[in-house]
CSV table of C-alpha atoms in Angstrom, one decimal:
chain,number,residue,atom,x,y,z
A,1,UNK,CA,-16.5,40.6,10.0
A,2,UNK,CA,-18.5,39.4,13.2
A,3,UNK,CA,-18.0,36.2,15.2
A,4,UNK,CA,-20.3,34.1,13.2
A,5,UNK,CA,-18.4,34.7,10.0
A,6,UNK,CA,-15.3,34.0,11.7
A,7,UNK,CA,-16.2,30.4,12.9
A,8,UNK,CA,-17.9,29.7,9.6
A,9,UNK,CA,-14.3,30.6,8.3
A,10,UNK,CA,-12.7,28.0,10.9
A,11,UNK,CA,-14.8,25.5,9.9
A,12,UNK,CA,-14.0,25.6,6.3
A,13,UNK,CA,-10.8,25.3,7.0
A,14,UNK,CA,-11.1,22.1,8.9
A,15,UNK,CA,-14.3,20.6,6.6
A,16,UNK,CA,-12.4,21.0,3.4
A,17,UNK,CA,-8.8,19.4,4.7
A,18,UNK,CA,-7.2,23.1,4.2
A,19,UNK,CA,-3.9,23.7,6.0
A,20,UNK,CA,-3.9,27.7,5.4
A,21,UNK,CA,-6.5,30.2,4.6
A,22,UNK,CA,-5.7,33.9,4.3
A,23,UNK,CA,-7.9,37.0,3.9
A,24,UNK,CA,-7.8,40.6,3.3
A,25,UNK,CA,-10.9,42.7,2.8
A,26,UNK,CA,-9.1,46.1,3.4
A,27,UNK,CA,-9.9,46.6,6.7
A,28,UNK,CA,-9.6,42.9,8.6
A,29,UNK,CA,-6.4,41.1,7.8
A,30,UNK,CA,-7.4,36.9,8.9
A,31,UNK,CA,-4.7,34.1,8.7
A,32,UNK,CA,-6.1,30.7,9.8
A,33,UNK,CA,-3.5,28.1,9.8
A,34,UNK,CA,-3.7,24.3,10.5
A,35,UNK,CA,-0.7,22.5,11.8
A,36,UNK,CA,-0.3,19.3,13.0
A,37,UNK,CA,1.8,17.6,15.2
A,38,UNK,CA,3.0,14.0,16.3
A,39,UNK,CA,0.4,13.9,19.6
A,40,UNK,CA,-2.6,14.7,17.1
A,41,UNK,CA,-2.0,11.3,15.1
A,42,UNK,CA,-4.2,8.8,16.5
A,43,UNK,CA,-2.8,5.2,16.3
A,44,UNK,CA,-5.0,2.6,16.1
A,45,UNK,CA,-3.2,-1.0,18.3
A,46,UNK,CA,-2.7,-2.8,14.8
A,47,UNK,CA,-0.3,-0.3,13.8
A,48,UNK,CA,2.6,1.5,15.7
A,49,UNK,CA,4.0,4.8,15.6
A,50,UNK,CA,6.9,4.4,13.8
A,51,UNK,CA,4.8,2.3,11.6
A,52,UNK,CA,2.6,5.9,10.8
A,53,UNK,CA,6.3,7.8,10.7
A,54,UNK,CA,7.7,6.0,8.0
A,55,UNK,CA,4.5,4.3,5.7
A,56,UNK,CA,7.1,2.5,3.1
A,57,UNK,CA,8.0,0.1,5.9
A,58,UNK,CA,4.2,-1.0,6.5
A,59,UNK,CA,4.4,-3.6,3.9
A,60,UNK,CA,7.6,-5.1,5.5
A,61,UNK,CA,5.7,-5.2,8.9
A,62,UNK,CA,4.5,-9.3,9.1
A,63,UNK,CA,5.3,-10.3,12.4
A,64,UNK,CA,2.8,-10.0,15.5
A,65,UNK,CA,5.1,-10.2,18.1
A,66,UNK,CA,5.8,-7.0,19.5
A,67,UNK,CA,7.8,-6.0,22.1
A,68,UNK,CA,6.1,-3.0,24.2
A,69,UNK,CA,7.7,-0.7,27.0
A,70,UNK,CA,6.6,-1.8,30.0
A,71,UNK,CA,6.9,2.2,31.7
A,72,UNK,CA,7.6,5.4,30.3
A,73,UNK,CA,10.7,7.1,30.0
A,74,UNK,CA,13.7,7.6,27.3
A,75,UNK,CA,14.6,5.2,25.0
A,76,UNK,CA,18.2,4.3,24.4
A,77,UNK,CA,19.8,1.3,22.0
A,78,UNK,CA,22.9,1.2,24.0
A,79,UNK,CA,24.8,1.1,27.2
A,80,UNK,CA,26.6,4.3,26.7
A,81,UNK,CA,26.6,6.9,23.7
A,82,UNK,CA,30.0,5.4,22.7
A,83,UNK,CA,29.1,1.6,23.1
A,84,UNK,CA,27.3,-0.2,20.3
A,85,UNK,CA,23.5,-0.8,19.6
A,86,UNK,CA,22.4,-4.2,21.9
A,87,UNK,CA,20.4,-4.6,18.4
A,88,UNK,CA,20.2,-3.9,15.2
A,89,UNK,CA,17.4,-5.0,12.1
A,90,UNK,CA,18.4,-8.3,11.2
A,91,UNK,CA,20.1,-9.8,14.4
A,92,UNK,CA,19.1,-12.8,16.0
A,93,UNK,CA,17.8,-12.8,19.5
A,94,UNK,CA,16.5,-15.4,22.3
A,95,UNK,CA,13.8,-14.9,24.8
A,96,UNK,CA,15.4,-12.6,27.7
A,97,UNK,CA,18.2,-10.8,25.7
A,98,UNK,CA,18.1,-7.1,26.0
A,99,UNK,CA,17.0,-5.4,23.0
A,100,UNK,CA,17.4,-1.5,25.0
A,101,UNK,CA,16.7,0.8,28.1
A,102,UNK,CA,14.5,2.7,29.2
A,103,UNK,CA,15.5,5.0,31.6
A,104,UNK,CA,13.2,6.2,34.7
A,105,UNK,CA,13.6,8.6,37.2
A,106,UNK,CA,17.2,7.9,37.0
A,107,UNK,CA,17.0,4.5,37.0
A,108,UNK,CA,18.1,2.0,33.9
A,109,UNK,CA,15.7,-0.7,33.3
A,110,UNK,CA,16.9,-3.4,30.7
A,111,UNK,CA,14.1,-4.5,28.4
A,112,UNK,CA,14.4,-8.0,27.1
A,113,UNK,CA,12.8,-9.9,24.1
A,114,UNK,CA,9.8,-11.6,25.1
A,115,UNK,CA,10.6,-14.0,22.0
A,116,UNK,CA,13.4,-15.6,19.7
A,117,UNK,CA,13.6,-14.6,16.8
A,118,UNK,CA,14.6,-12.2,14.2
A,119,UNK,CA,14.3,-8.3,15.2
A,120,UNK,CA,12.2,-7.5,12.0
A,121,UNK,CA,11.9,-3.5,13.0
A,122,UNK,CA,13.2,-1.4,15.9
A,123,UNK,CA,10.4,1.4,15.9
A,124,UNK,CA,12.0,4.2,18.0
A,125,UNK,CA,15.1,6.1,17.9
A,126,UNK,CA,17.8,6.5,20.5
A,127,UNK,CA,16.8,9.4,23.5
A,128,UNK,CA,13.1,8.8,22.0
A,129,UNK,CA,10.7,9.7,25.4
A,130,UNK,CA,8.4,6.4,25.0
A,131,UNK,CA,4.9,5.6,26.8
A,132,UNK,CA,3.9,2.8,28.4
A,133,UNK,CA,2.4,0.1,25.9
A,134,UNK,CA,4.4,2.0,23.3
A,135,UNK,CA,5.9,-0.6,20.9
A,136,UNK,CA,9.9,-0.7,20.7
A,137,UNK,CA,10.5,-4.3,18.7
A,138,UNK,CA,9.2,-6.0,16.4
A,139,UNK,CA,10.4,-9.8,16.4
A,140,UNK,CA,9.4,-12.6,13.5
């Protein structure tokens, strides 16, 4: 099996949407495997990450006002591990209550709702590493 044979191979696996291919002639033993991982997903800005995780929630999604992180760091839903979430799906919130924070270089940074509302969907976990822009709340 030359080079040329060997690509073809590689491209077949990708054209064709195959996640393994394996061959044997005897004397060449080939295992081509595809695997895929979170930082391969594109996401396009209408829908978020969490939104791609977990695709039965999409249809529950109706609100536009999303609250992003404004650095990157990690994630957490409460003061302390043994303190209670500042949030939770379903809780009412004003403009300027913290939702979360994100921790930076050792420094806490409070995030607050940009909005009153309802949170509709909290689309990271706790100790999730988050981006800037990355979208944490979603508020109707």
């Amino acid at each position: 099996m030359d080079v040329q044979e060997m690509i073809s191979l590689i491209k077949a696996v990708s054209d064709y949407g195959m996640t393994e291919l394996k061959l044997d002639n005897g004397t060449v033993k080939l295992t081509l495997k595809k695997e895929y991982s979170e930082n391969m997903v594109k996401i396009s800005a209408e829908k978020p990450a969490a939104v791609l995780a977990k695709p039965e929630a999409e249809a529950s999604f109706c609100s536009d006002q999303v609250v992003v992180s404004p650095l990157v760091g990690t994630f957490y839903s409460a003061s302390s591990p043994e303190a209670e979430c500042f949030v939770k799906v379903g809780d009412i919130v004003k403009k300027g209550q913290v939702l979360g924070i994100i921790e930076a270089m050792k420094l806490m940074n409070e995030i607050e709702s940009d909005y009153d509302g309802v949170v509709e969907a909290i689309l990271v976990e706790n100790e999730e590493v988050v981006e800037y822009g990355q979208p944490l709340f979603r508020i109707r």
